[in-house]
Amino acid sequence: MKLWGGRFSKDTNELMKKFNSSFYIDKRLYKQDIKGSIAHVRMLGKVNILSTEEVDKIINGLEGILKDIEEGSLKLEGDYEDIHSFVEANLLERIGETAKKLHTSRSRNDQVAVDMKMFVKDEVFNTVFKIDNLIECLIKKGRENEYLMPGFTHLQPAQVITFRYHLMAYVEMLKRDKKRLLNALYILDESPLGSCALAGTTNEIDREFTASELGFRCITKNYLDSVSDRDYLIEILSAFSILMMHLSRLSEEIIIWTTPQFKFVTLSDEYSTGSSLMPQKKNPDSLELIRGKTGRVYGGLINILTTLKALPLAYNKDMQEDKECFFDAIDTVNICIDVMTGVIDTMKVNKEEMLKSLKKGYINATEVADYLVKKGVPFRDAHEIVGRIVLYCEKTNRAIEDLKLEELKSFSEEIEEDIYEYIEYSNILKKGNKKYILMEVE
Ligand code: ARG
């Protein structure tokens, strides 16, 4: 069944039919499409465009279709142009001629716009819950492993931090990701239904009614914009891209930490794989895949941005391309968050290896300089003095705290016995604003 046969005298070319059909993708919107139609029909009854009997008949039919799809007796397959045609054709089969009244004062343009917004609302909240789980998991892992570790800049040992504090940096990123998604969900929460094709309808319909039936905050204002706005997909995909960038950075760090050169953490076998050739291998494929799939989500963002660039108002068929990349992106994001949560939850943190690594790289050198500043040495001079101490340590292959007092004194007379207490790694975090590194601040 075609929704637009009247003005055509030739049949659609077979290749064109295939090319035009979006059913294999937008069948995923069946629930939103049917719910949207039910709200629309209720509204048509309320404003007396349809009779109560007609409304009841159509709603019964639509509810039956939904039930049959969910129970599996009605398969989402066949030669349909899109999900909208599928539902209408099935309705016609079930309830007969009354089905033809469903599409009164509606176009597929506002229909697909409302369907997609409903889908995004339903699904993105689910992603937000997943982010919450990951946040909880990181907080828990951090609490259980409050060990000293070197912090890095340029991937070179820099200053002492704790493993928990490092994970908490990702908690901050994820909290921002959540805010971005919730903000996008707030902005999109306006119903476009009733905008029709691009210019509303001469019938006295009630858009506020359908908006509130479908749980929208309010209605959109401009019909042209309503049917051609896909900003919300761009916003969500951009929030997804940033989120994936965060997951990818975390993946990369954990991958580095699992190497024998670092050994800070050991991944669970559950989230690792082996090599078909090298028997000793245990590879962090879970994390590599998260890192790899990041590009795929970025691709979705660029896809939609490019599709919409220079597109004239109002609806154009180009917009049909919005779904495939969005669905792929949300599926990718969801599985990546879940896998990351599993990896973090099951990985083992190696306290001893982290402690050993504190000694590599002079990560208390800055505190030696701070110590000299306390004794009245200008910071620039202190920096120079400590630089020379580090050079000496490098030559004699020792850590700063392993030098004897006389050796230290040969660089500055200001250095006294209390230096050792001052630059001891765990003491460092008790001083100044480093205290916050040890605190749980929400
Ligand atoms: N399948 C279309 C889409 O996803 C639905 C809207 C079609 N509207 C139209 N006038 N051809 O964008």
mmCIF file of N, CA and C in Angstrom, residues 56 77 109 174 178 193 226 250 285 372 388 409:
data_model
loop_
_atom_site.group_PDB
_atom_site.id
_atom_site.type_symbol
_atom_site.label_atom_id
_atom_site.label_comp_id
_atom_site.label_asym_id
_atom_site.label_seq_id
_atom_site.Cartn_x
_atom_site.Cartn_y
_atom_site.Cartn_z
ATOM 1 N N ASP A 56 -12.472 5.168 18.762
ATOM 2 C CA ASP A 56 -12.313 3.890 19.479
ATOM 3 C C ASP A 56 -11.848 2.778 18.533
ATOM 4 N N GLU A 77 8.245 -6.662 8.826
ATOM 5 C CA GLU A 77 8.899 -6.958 7.554
ATOM 6 C C GLU A 77 7.906 -6.819 6.416
ATOM 7 N N ASN A 109 5.784 14.258 7.628
ATOM 8 C CA ASN A 109 6.868 15.153 8.050
ATOM 9 C C ASN A 109 6.805 15.482 9.543
ATOM 10 N N LEU A 174 32.330 12.536 33.170
ATOM 11 C CA LEU A 174 31.049 11.850 32.933
ATOM 12 C C LEU A 174 29.874 12.650 33.472
ATOM 13 N N LYS A 178 26.647 13.827 31.299
ATOM 14 C CA LYS A 178 25.252 13.688 31.717
ATOM 15 C C LYS A 178 24.505 15.008 31.574
ATOM 16 N N LEU A 193 4.194 17.863 16.490
ATOM 17 C CA LEU A 193 3.005 17.254 15.890
ATOM 18 C C LEU A 193 1.924 18.314 15.661
ATOM 19 N N SER A 226 9.655 23.177 12.734
ATOM 20 C CA SER A 226 9.272 21.928 13.413
ATOM 21 C C SER A 226 9.585 20.695 12.581
ATOM 22 N N LEU A 250 40.131 7.201 28.725
ATOM 23 C CA LEU A 250 40.231 6.265 29.852
ATOM 24 C C LEU A 250 40.727 4.902 29.349
ATOM 25 N N ASP A 285 41.512 -6.082 24.479
ATOM 26 C CA ASP A 285 40.649 -5.799 23.308
ATOM 27 C C ASP A 285 39.399 -5.006 23.660
ATOM 28 N N LEU A 372 62.420 24.587 49.761
ATOM 29 C CA LEU A 372 63.420 25.664 49.726
ATOM 30 C C LEU A 372 62.739 27.034 49.767
ATOM 31 N N ARG A 388 69.577 20.686 39.545
ATOM 32 C CA ARG A 388 70.938 20.133 39.659
ATOM 33 C C ARG A 388 70.942 18.882 40.547
ATOM 34 N N LYS A 409 72.943 19.016 51.143
ATOM 35 C CA LYS A 409 73.454 20.315 51.595
ATOM 36 C C LYS A 409 74.466 20.911 50.612
#
